[in-house]
Amino acid sequence: MLTIALPKGRIANESLNIFTTIFGNGFEFEDRKLILKTPQFNFLLVRNQDVPAYVKHQAADLGIVGLDVLEEQELDLVQLLDLGIGKCKVCVGMKNGEFLDYDKPEIRVATKMERIAKNYFSKKAMAANIIKLYGSIELAPLVGLCDAIVDIVESGATMRQNGLHVVETIMESSAYLIANQNSFIEKKSEILDLYYRIAPLVKKD
Ligand code: PRP
């Protein structure tokens, strides 16, 4: 039996569609339930950012989570497969007409992704004062809380509709199948069996 942590929302639905394609029907969470038990798997429905914790502590053997979240949390997890779903970019955004000024002694950056932002600006030898926020990041530069944001861009609509634009792309992200290191040893054949069933369904582009 494998336990798999899925991130609430579209990625969970798309992931369960993959299981339906492989194993047939029955991969649907009931109303508000957070556990789905099937004969072969237990699925857990968790917050996106919490998936690595469930897998790290082996509450789940496997998880599906964005590369951006893995990059931000830097945990020792086995990255098995890029599922090619949940594609997005992590970008630096500023108000329309503004660009990064590398001569500025310090830049104020609002973000949910502190580590990614910190690493990015330190590689650019730019002093960044990171302001941690939990959502609605695009608002911050509009009211003078920061000079720039580091945030997820998917369709680009949120930035566009708030008068922001992408000034630099830090990384491309998509959802990965990840495994706990011990589970990968203890349940290797089960995990690899699943891997070889999912891998051919992954769209390459
Ligand atoms: C994410 C992200 C952007 C938005 C990008 O926020 O932080 O705000 O989606 O998507 P788009 O490019 O398609 O407009 P989320 O919806 O998770 O809400 P949050 O601001 O509460 O984190």
Coordinates of N, CA and C and ligand atoms in Angstrom, one line a residue:
M1 N 0.8 -1.2 0.0 CA 0.0 0.0 0.0 C 0.9 1.2 0.0
L2 N 0.6 2.2 -0.9 CA 1.4 3.4 -1.0 C 0.5 4.6 -0.5
T3 N 1.0 5.5 0.3 CA 0.3 6.7 0.6 C 0.8 7.9 -0.1
I4 N -0.1 8.6 -0.8 CA 0.4 9.7 -1.7 C -0.3 11.0 -1.3
A5 N 0.5 12.0 -1.0 CA 0.0 13.3 -0.7 C -0.2 14.2 -1.9
L6 N -1.4 14.7 -2.1 CA -1.7 15.6 -3.2 C -2.0 17.0 -2.8
P7 N -1.6 18.0 -3.6 CA -1.9 19.4 -3.2 C -3.3 19.8 -3.7
K8 N -4.1 20.3 -2.7 CA -5.4 20.7 -3.0 C -5.6 21.5 -4.2
G9 N -6.6 21.3 -5.0 CA -6.8 22.2 -6.2 C -6.6 21.4 -7.5
R10 N -6.2 22.2 -8.5 CA -6.2 21.6 -9.8 C -5.2 20.5 -10.0
I11 N -4.0 20.6 -9.3 CA -3.0 19.6 -9.5 C -3.5 18.2 -8.9
A12 N -4.3 18.3 -7.8 CA -4.9 17.1 -7.2 C -5.8 16.4 -8.2
N13 N -6.7 17.2 -8.8 CA -7.6 16.7 -9.8 C -6.9 16.1 -11.0
E14 N -5.9 16.8 -11.5 CA -5.2 16.3 -12.7 C -4.4 15.0 -12.3
S15 N -3.9 15.0 -11.1 CA -3.2 13.8 -10.7 C -4.1 12.6 -10.6
L16 N -5.3 12.8 -10.0 CA -6.3 11.7 -9.9 C -6.7 11.3 -11.2
N17 N -6.8 12.2 -12.2 CA -7.1 11.8 -13.6 C -6.1 10.8 -14.1
I18 N -4.8 11.1 -13.8 CA -3.8 10.1 -14.2 C -4.0 8.7 -13.7
F19 N -4.4 8.7 -12.4 CA -4.7 7.4 -11.7 C -5.9 6.7 -12.4
T20 N -6.9 7.5 -12.7 CA -8.1 7.0 -13.3 C -7.8 6.4 -14.7
T21 N -6.9 7.1 -15.4 CA -6.5 6.6 -16.7 C -5.8 5.2 -16.6
I22 N -5.0 5.1 -15.6 CA -4.2 3.9 -15.4 C -5.0 2.7 -14.8
F23 N -5.8 3.1 -13.7 CA -6.4 2.0 -12.9 C -7.9 1.9 -13.0
G24 N -8.6 2.9 -13.7 CA -10.0 2.9 -13.8 C -10.6 3.8 -12.8
N25 N -11.9 3.8 -12.6 CA -12.6 4.7 -11.7 C -12.4 4.5 -10.2
G26 N -12.8 5.5 -9.4 CA -12.8 5.4 -8.0 C -11.7 6.3 -7.4
F27 N -11.2 7.2 -8.2 CA -10.1 8.1 -7.7 C -10.7 9.5 -7.5
E28 N -11.7 9.7 -6.6 CA -12.3 10.9 -6.3 C -12.5 11.1 -4.9
F29 N -12.1 12.3 -4.3 CA -12.3 12.5 -2.9 C -13.8 12.8 -2.7
E30 N -14.4 12.3 -1.6 CA -15.8 12.6 -1.2 C -15.9 14.0 -0.6
D31 N -16.7 14.9 -1.0 CA -17.0 16.2 -0.5 C -15.8 16.8 0.3
R32 N -15.9 16.8 1.6 CA -14.8 17.5 2.4 C -13.8 16.6 3.0
K33 N -13.8 15.3 2.6 CA -12.9 14.3 3.1 C -11.5 14.6 2.7
L34 N -10.5 14.3 3.5 CA -9.1 14.6 3.2 C -8.3 13.3 3.0
I35 N -9.0 12.2 3.2 CA -8.3 10.9 2.9 C -9.2 10.1 1.9
L36 N -8.6 9.6 0.9 CA -9.3 8.7 -0.1 C -8.5 7.4 0.0
K37 N -9.3 6.3 0.3 CA -8.7 5.0 0.4 C -9.2 4.2 -0.8
T38 N -8.2 3.6 -1.6 CA -8.6 2.7 -2.7 C -7.8 1.4 -2.3
P39 N -8.1 0.4 -3.0 CA -7.4 -0.9 -2.7 C -5.9 -0.8 -2.8
Q40 N -5.4 0.0 -3.7 CA -3.9 0.0 -3.8 C -3.2 1.2 -3.1
F41 N -4.0 2.3 -3.0 CA -3.4 3.6 -2.5 C -4.2 4.3 -1.5
N42 N -3.6 5.0 -0.6 CA -4.2 6.0 0.2 C -3.8 7.4 -0.3
F43 N -4.8 8.2 -0.6 CA -4.4 9.6 -1.0 C -4.7 10.6 0.1
L44 N -3.8 11.5 0.3 CA -4.0 12.6 1.4 C -4.2 13.9 0.6
L45 N -5.1 14.7 1.0 CA -5.3 16.0 0.4 C -4.7 17.1 1.3
V46 N -3.6 17.8 0.9 CA -3.0 18.7 1.8 C -2.7 20.0 1.1
R47 N -2.3 21.0 1.8 CA -1.9 22.3 1.2 C -0.6 22.1 0.4
N48 N -0.6 22.8 -0.7 CA 0.6 22.7 -1.6 C 1.9 22.7 -0.9
Q49 N 2.1 23.7 -0.1 CA 3.4 23.9 0.6 C 3.6 22.8 1.7
D50 N 2.6 22.1 2.1 CA 2.7 21.1 3.1 C 3.1 19.7 2.6
V51 N 3.0 19.5 1.3 CA 3.3 18.2 0.7 C 4.7 17.7 1.0
P52 N 5.7 18.5 0.9 CA 7.1 18.0 1.2 C 7.2 17.5 2.7
A53 N 6.5 18.2 3.6 CA 6.6 17.8 5.0 C 6.0 16.4 5.2
Y54 N 4.8 16.1 4.6 CA 4.2 14.8 4.8 C 5.1 13.7 4.2
V55 N 5.8 14.1 3.1 CA 6.7 13.1 2.5 C 8.0 12.9 3.3
K56 N 8.5 14.1 3.7 CA 9.8 14.1 4.5 C 9.6 13.2 5.7
H57 N 8.5 13.4 6.4 CA 8.3 12.6 7.7 C 7.6 11.3 7.5
Q58 N 7.5 10.9 6.2 CA 7.0 9.5 5.9 C 5.6 9.3 6.3
A59 N 4.8 10.4 6.5 CA 3.3 10.2 6.7 C 2.8 9.9 5.3
A60 N 3.5 10.2 4.3 CA 3.2 9.8 2.9 C 4.5 9.2 2.3
D61 N 4.3 8.2 1.5 CA 5.5 7.6 0.8 C 5.8 8.5 -0.4
L62 N 4.8 9.0 -1.1 CA 5.0 9.7 -2.3 C 4.2 11.0 -2.2
G63 N 4.5 12.0 -3.0 CA 3.8 13.2 -3.0 C 3.8 13.8 -4.5
I64 N 2.9 14.7 -4.7 CA 3.0 15.4 -6.0 C 3.0 16.9 -5.6
V65 N 4.0 17.6 -6.1 CA 4.2 19.0 -5.7 C 5.0 19.8 -6.7
G66 N 4.8 21.1 -6.8 CA 5.5 21.9 -7.7 C 7.0 22.0 -7.4
L67 N 7.8 22.1 -8.5 CA 9.3 22.2 -8.3 C 9.6 23.5 -7.5
D68 N 8.8 24.6 -7.7 CA 9.0 25.8 -7.0 C 8.9 25.6 -5.4
V69 N 8.0 24.7 -5.0 CA 7.9 24.5 -3.6 C 9.1 23.6 -3.1
L70 N 9.5 22.7 -3.9 CA 10.7 21.9 -3.6 C 11.9 22.8 -3.4
E71 N 12.1 23.7 -4.4 CA 13.2 24.6 -4.4 C 13.2 25.5 -3.2
E72 N 12.0 25.9 -2.8 CA 11.9 26.8 -1.6 C 12.2 26.1 -0.3
Q73 N 11.9 24.8 -0.2 CA 12.0 24.1 1.0 C 13.3 23.3 1.2
E74 N 14.0 23.1 0.1 CA 15.3 22.4 0.1 C 15.3 21.2 1.0
L75 N 14.4 20.2 0.9 CA 14.4 19.0 1.7 C 15.0 17.9 0.9
D76 N 15.5 16.8 1.6 CA 16.1 15.7 0.9 C 15.0 14.7 0.5
L77 N 14.5 14.9 -0.6 CA 13.4 14.0 -1.1 C 13.8 13.5 -2.5
V78 N 13.3 12.3 -2.9 CA 13.6 11.7 -4.2 C 12.7 12.4 -5.2
Q79 N 13.3 13.0 -6.2 CA 12.5 13.6 -7.3 C 12.4 12.5 -8.4
L80 N 11.2 11.9 -8.5 CA 11.1 10.7 -9.4 C 10.7 11.1 -10.8
L81 N 9.8 12.1 -11.0 CA 9.3 12.3 -12.4 C 8.6 13.6 -12.5
D82 N 8.9 14.3 -13.6 CA 8.3 15.6 -13.9 C 6.9 15.2 -14.6
L83 N 5.8 15.6 -14.0 CA 4.5 15.1 -14.5 C 4.0 16.1 -15.6
G84 N 4.7 17.2 -15.8 CA 4.3 18.1 -16.9 C 3.0 18.8 -16.7
I85 N 2.5 18.7 -15.4 CA 1.2 19.5 -15.1 C 1.5 20.6 -14.2
G86 N 0.6 21.5 -14.0 CA 0.8 22.6 -13.0 C 2.0 23.5 -13.4
K87 N 2.1 23.7 -14.7 CA 3.2 24.5 -15.2 C 3.1 26.0 -14.8
C88 N 4.2 26.6 -14.4 CA 4.2 28.0 -14.1 C 5.6 28.5 -14.0
K89 N 5.8 29.8 -13.8 CA 7.2 30.3 -13.7 C 7.3 31.1 -12.4
V90 N 8.5 31.1 -11.8 CA 8.7 32.0 -10.7 C 9.4 33.3 -11.3
C91 N 8.8 34.4 -11.1 CA 9.3 35.6 -11.8 C 9.5 36.8 -10.8
V92 N 10.4 37.7 -11.3 CA 10.5 39.0 -10.6 C 9.5 39.9 -11.3
G93 N 8.6 40.6 -10.6 CA 7.7 41.5 -11.2 C 7.8 42.9 -10.7
M94 N 7.6 43.9 -11.5 CA 7.6 45.3 -11.1 C 6.5 46.0 -11.8
K95 N 6.3 47.3 -11.3 CA 5.3 48.1 -12.0 C 5.6 48.3 -13.4
N96 N 4.6 48.4 -14.3 CA 4.9 48.7 -15.7 C 5.8 49.8 -15.9
G97 N 6.8 49.7 -16.8 CA 7.8 50.8 -17.0 C 9.0 50.7 -16.1
E98 N 8.9 50.0 -15.0 CA 10.1 49.9 -14.1 C 10.9 48.6 -14.4
F99 N 12.2 48.7 -14.1 CA 13.1 47.6 -14.3 C 14.0 47.5 -13.1
L100 N 14.7 46.4 -12.9 CA 15.7 46.3 -11.9 C 16.8 47.2 -12.1
D101 N 17.2 47.9 -11.1 CA 18.3 48.9 -11.1 C 19.5 48.3 -10.3
Y102 N 20.5 47.7 -11.0 CA 21.5 47.0 -10.2 C 22.4 48.0 -9.5
D103 N 22.3 49.3 -9.7 CA 23.1 50.3 -9.0 C 22.5 50.7 -7.7
K104 N 21.2 50.3 -7.5 CA 20.6 50.7 -6.2 C 21.2 49.9 -5.1
P105 N 21.5 50.6 -3.9 CA 22.1 49.9 -2.8 C 21.3 48.8 -2.2
E106 N 20.0 49.0 -2.2 CA 19.1 47.9 -1.7 C 17.8 47.9 -2.4
I107 N 17.2 46.7 -2.6 CA 15.9 46.6 -3.2 C 15.0 45.9 -2.2
R108 N 13.7 46.4 -2.1 CA 12.8 45.8 -1.2 C 11.9 44.8 -2.0
V109 N 11.9 43.6 -1.6 CA 11.2 42.5 -2.4 C 10.1 41.8 -1.6
A110 N 8.9 41.8 -2.0 CA 7.8 41.1 -1.3 C 7.6 39.8 -2.0
T111 N 7.4 38.7 -1.2 CA 7.3 37.4 -1.7 C 6.8 36.4 -0.7
K112 N 6.2 35.3 -1.2 CA 5.9 34.1 -0.4 C 7.1 33.2 -0.3
M113 N 8.0 33.4 -1.3 CA 9.1 32.5 -1.5 C 10.4 33.1 -1.1
E114 N 10.6 33.2 0.2 CA 11.8 33.9 0.7 C 13.1 33.3 0.2
R115 N 13.3 32.0 0.3 CA 14.5 31.4 0.0 C 14.9 31.6 -1.5
I116 N 13.9 31.4 -2.4 CA 14.2 31.5 -3.8 C 14.6 33.0 -4.1
A117 N 13.8 33.9 -3.5 CA 14.1 35.3 -3.7 C 15.5 35.7 -3.2
K118 N 15.8 35.3 -2.0 CA 17.1 35.6 -1.4 C 18.3 35.1 -2.2
N119 N 18.2 33.8 -2.6 CA 19.2 33.2 -3.4 C 19.4 33.9 -4.8
Y120 N 18.3 34.3 -5.4 CA 18.3 34.9 -6.7 C 19.1 36.3 -6.6
F121 N 18.7 37.1 -5.6 CA 19.3 38.4 -5.6 C 20.8 38.3 -5.1
S122 N 21.0 37.3 -4.2 CA 22.4 37.2 -3.8 C 23.3 36.8 -4.9
K123 N 22.8 36.0 -5.8 CA 23.6 35.6 -7.0 C 23.9 36.8 -7.9
K124 N 23.0 37.7 -7.9 CA 23.1 39.0 -8.7 C 23.9 40.0 -7.9
A125 N 24.4 39.7 -6.7 CA 25.2 40.6 -5.9 C 24.4 41.8 -5.6
M126 N 23.1 41.7 -5.4 CA 22.2 42.8 -5.1 C 21.6 42.6 -3.7
A127 N 21.7 43.6 -2.8 CA 21.2 43.5 -1.5 C 19.7 43.6 -1.5
A128 N 19.0 42.6 -1.1 CA 17.6 42.6 -1.1 C 17.0 42.5 0.3
N129 N 16.1 43.4 0.6 CA 15.4 43.3 1.9 C 14.1 42.6 1.6
I130 N 14.0 41.3 2.1 CA 12.9 40.5 1.7 C 11.7 40.7 2.7
I131 N 10.5 41.0 2.2 CA 9.4 41.1 3.0 C 8.5 39.9 2.8
K132 N 8.3 39.1 3.8 CA 7.5 37.8 3.7 C 6.0 38.2 3.7
L133 N 5.3 37.7 2.7 CA 3.8 37.9 2.6 C 3.3 36.5 2.4
Y134 N 2.0 36.3 2.6 CA 1.3 35.0 2.5 C 0.4 34.9 1.3
G135 N 0.1 36.0 0.6 CA -0.8 36.0 -0.6 C -1.0 37.4 -1.1
S136 N -1.7 37.5 -2.2 CA -2.0 38.8 -2.9 C -0.7 39.6 -3.0
I137 N 0.3 38.9 -3.4 CA 1.7 39.6 -3.5 C 1.7 40.8 -4.5
E138 N 0.9 40.7 -5.5 CA 0.9 41.7 -6.6 C 0.4 43.1 -6.1
L139 N -0.3 43.1 -4.9 CA -0.7 44.3 -4.3 C 0.5 45.1 -3.8
A140 N 1.5 44.5 -3.3 CA 2.5 45.1 -2.5 C 3.2 46.3 -3.2
P141 N 3.6 46.1 -4.5 CA 4.3 47.3 -5.1 C 3.4 48.4 -5.4
L142 N 2.1 48.1 -5.5 CA 1.1 49.2 -5.9 C 0.9 50.2 -4.8
V143 N 1.2 49.7 -3.5 CA 0.9 50.6 -2.4 C 2.3 51.0 -1.7
G144 N 3.4 50.7 -2.4 CA 4.7 51.2 -1.9 C 5.3 50.3 -0.8
L145 N 4.8 49.1 -0.7 CA 5.4 48.2 0.3 C 6.7 47.6 -0.1
C146 N 6.9 47.6 -1.5 CA 8.2 47.0 -2.0 C 8.4 47.6 -3.4
D147 N 9.7 47.4 -3.9 CA 10.0 47.8 -5.2 C 9.7 46.7 -6.2
A148 N 9.8 45.5 -5.8 CA 9.6 44.4 -6.7 C 9.0 43.2 -6.0
I149 N 8.4 42.2 -6.7 CA 7.9 41.0 -6.1 C 8.6 39.8 -6.7
V150 N 8.6 38.7 -6.0 CA 9.0 37.4 -6.6 C 7.8 36.5 -6.4
D151 N 7.2 36.1 -7.5 CA 5.9 35.4 -7.3 C 5.7 34.4 -8.5
I152 N 4.7 33.5 -8.3 CA 4.3 32.6 -9.4 C 3.6 33.3 -10.5
V153 N 3.9 33.0 -11.7 CA 3.1 33.5 -12.8 C 2.6 32.3 -13.6
E154 N 1.3 32.3 -13.8 CA 0.8 31.1 -14.5 C 0.2 31.6 -15.8
S155 N -0.9 32.3 -15.8 CA -1.5 32.9 -17.1 C -0.9 34.3 -17.3
G156 N -0.4 34.9 -16.2 CA 0.0 36.3 -16.3 C -1.1 37.3 -16.0
A157 N -2.3 36.8 -15.8 CA -3.5 37.7 -15.7 C -3.4 38.6 -14.4
T158 N -2.9 38.0 -13.3 CA -2.9 38.8 -12.1 C -1.9 40.0 -12.2
M159 N -0.8 39.7 -12.7 CA 0.2 40.8 -12.9 C -0.4 41.9 -13.9
R160 N -0.9 41.4 -15.0 CA -1.4 42.3 -16.1 C -2.5 43.2 -15.5
Q161 N -3.4 42.6 -14.8 CA -4.6 43.3 -14.3 C -4.2 44.3 -13.2
N162 N -3.1 44.1 -12.6 CA -2.6 45.0 -11.6 C -1.5 45.9 -12.0
G163 N -1.3 46.0 -13.3 CA -0.3 47.0 -13.8 C 1.1 46.6 -13.5
L164 N 1.4 45.3 -13.4 CA 2.8 44.8 -13.2 C 3.2 44.1 -14.5
H165 N 4.6 43.9 -14.6 CA 5.1 43.1 -15.7 C 6.3 42.3 -15.2
V166 N 6.6 41.2 -15.9 CA 7.7 40.3 -15.5 C 9.0 41.0 -16.0
V167 N 9.9 41.2 -15.1 CA 11.2 41.8 -15.5 C 12.3 40.7 -15.6
E168 N 12.2 39.6 -14.8 CA 13.1 38.5 -15.0 C 12.4 37.2 -14.6
T169 N 12.8 36.1 -15.3 CA 12.2 34.8 -14.9 C 13.3 34.1 -14.1
I170 N 12.9 33.6 -12.9 CA 13.9 33.0 -12.0 C 13.9 31.5 -12.3
M171 N 12.8 30.9 -12.5 CA 12.8 29.4 -12.8 C 11.4 29.0 -13.4
E172 N 11.4 27.9 -14.1 CA 10.2 27.3 -14.6 C 9.8 26.2 -13.7
S173 N 8.6 26.0 -13.5 CA 8.1 25.0 -12.5 C 7.0 24.1 -13.1
S174 N 7.0 22.9 -12.6 CA 5.8 22.0 -12.9 C 5.8 21.0 -11.8
A175 N 4.7 20.2 -11.8 CA 4.5 19.3 -10.6 C 5.4 18.0 -10.8
Y176 N 6.0 17.6 -9.7 CA 6.9 16.4 -9.7 C 6.3 15.4 -8.8
L177 N 6.5 14.1 -9.2 CA 6.2 13.0 -8.3 C 7.5 12.8 -7.4
I178 N 7.3 12.9 -6.1 CA 8.4 12.8 -5.2 C 8.3 11.7 -4.3
A179 N 9.3 11.2 -3.7 CA 9.3 10.0 -2.7 C 10.1 10.3 -1.5
N180 N 9.7 9.7 -0.4 CA 10.5 9.7 0.8 C 11.6 8.7 0.6
Q181 N 12.8 9.1 1.1 CA 14.0 8.3 0.8 C 13.9 6.9 1.3
N182 N 13.3 6.7 2.6 CA 13.2 5.4 3.1 C 12.1 4.5 2.4
S183 N 11.0 5.2 2.1 CA 10.0 4.5 1.3 C 10.5 4.0 0.0
F184 N 11.4 4.8 -0.6 CA 11.9 4.5 -1.9 C 12.7 3.2 -1.8
I185 N 13.3 3.0 -0.7 CA 14.1 1.7 -0.5 C 13.2 0.6 0.0
E186 N 12.3 0.9 1.0 CA 11.4 -0.2 1.5 C 10.4 -0.6 0.5
K187 N 9.9 0.3 -0.3 CA 8.7 -0.1 -1.2 C 9.1 0.1 -2.7
K188 N 10.4 -0.2 -2.9 CA 10.9 0.2 -4.3 C 10.1 -0.4 -5.4
S189 N 9.8 -1.7 -5.3 CA 9.1 -2.3 -6.5 C 7.7 -1.7 -6.7
E190 N 7.0 -1.4 -5.6 CA 5.7 -0.8 -5.7 C 5.8 0.6 -6.4
I191 N 6.8 1.3 -5.9 CA 7.0 2.7 -6.4 C 7.4 2.7 -7.8
L192 N 8.3 1.8 -8.2 CA 8.8 1.8 -9.6 C 7.7 1.3 -10.5
D193 N 6.9 0.4 -10.0 CA 5.8 -0.1 -10.8 C 4.8 1.1 -11.2
L194 N 4.6 1.9 -10.2 CA 3.7 3.1 -10.4 C 4.4 4.1 -11.4
Y195 N 5.7 4.3 -11.1 CA 6.5 5.2 -12.0 C 6.4 4.7 -13.4
Y196 N 6.6 3.4 -13.7 CA 6.6 3.0 -15.1 C 5.2 3.0 -15.7
R197 N 4.2 3.1 -14.9 CA 2.8 3.2 -15.5 C 2.5 4.7 -15.8
I198 N 3.0 5.6 -14.9 CA 2.7 7.0 -15.1 C 3.6 7.6 -16.2
A199 N 4.9 7.2 -16.2 CA 5.9 7.9 -17.1 C 5.4 8.0 -18.6
P200 N 4.8 6.9 -19.2 CA 4.4 7.0 -20.6 C 3.2 8.0 -20.8
L201 N 2.5 8.4 -19.7 CA 1.4 9.3 -19.9 C 1.8 10.7 -19.8
V202 N 3.0 11.0 -19.4 CA 3.5 12.3 -19.3 C 3.8 13.0 -20.6
K203 N 3.1 14.1 -20.8 CA 3.3 14.8 -22.1 C 4.6 15.5 -22.2
K204 N 5.3 15.3 -23.2 CA 6.6 16.0 -23.4 C 6.4 17.2 -24.4
D205 N 6.9 18.4 -24.1 CA 6.8 19.4 -25.1 C 8.0 20.4 -24.9
Ligands
PRP1 C1 -0.9 32.7 -7.4 C2 0.3 33.6 -7.5 C3 -0.2 34.8 -8.3 C4 -1.3 34.1 -9.2 C5 -0.6 33.9 -10.6 O1 -1.7 33.1 -6.3 O2 0.8 34.0 -6.2 O3 -0.8 35.7 -7.5 O4 -1.6 32.8 -8.7 O5 -1.5 33.4 -11.5 P1 -1.8 34.0 -12.9 O6 -0.5 34.4 -13.6 O7 -2.6 33.0 -13.7 O8 -2.7 35.3 -12.7 P2 -2.8 32.3 -5.7 O9 -4.0 32.2 -6.6 O10 -2.3 31.0 -5.2 O11 -3.3 33.2 -4.5 P3 -2.6 33.9 -3.3 O12 -2.2 35.3 -3.8 O13 -3.6 34.0 -2.2 O14 -1.4 33.1 -3.0

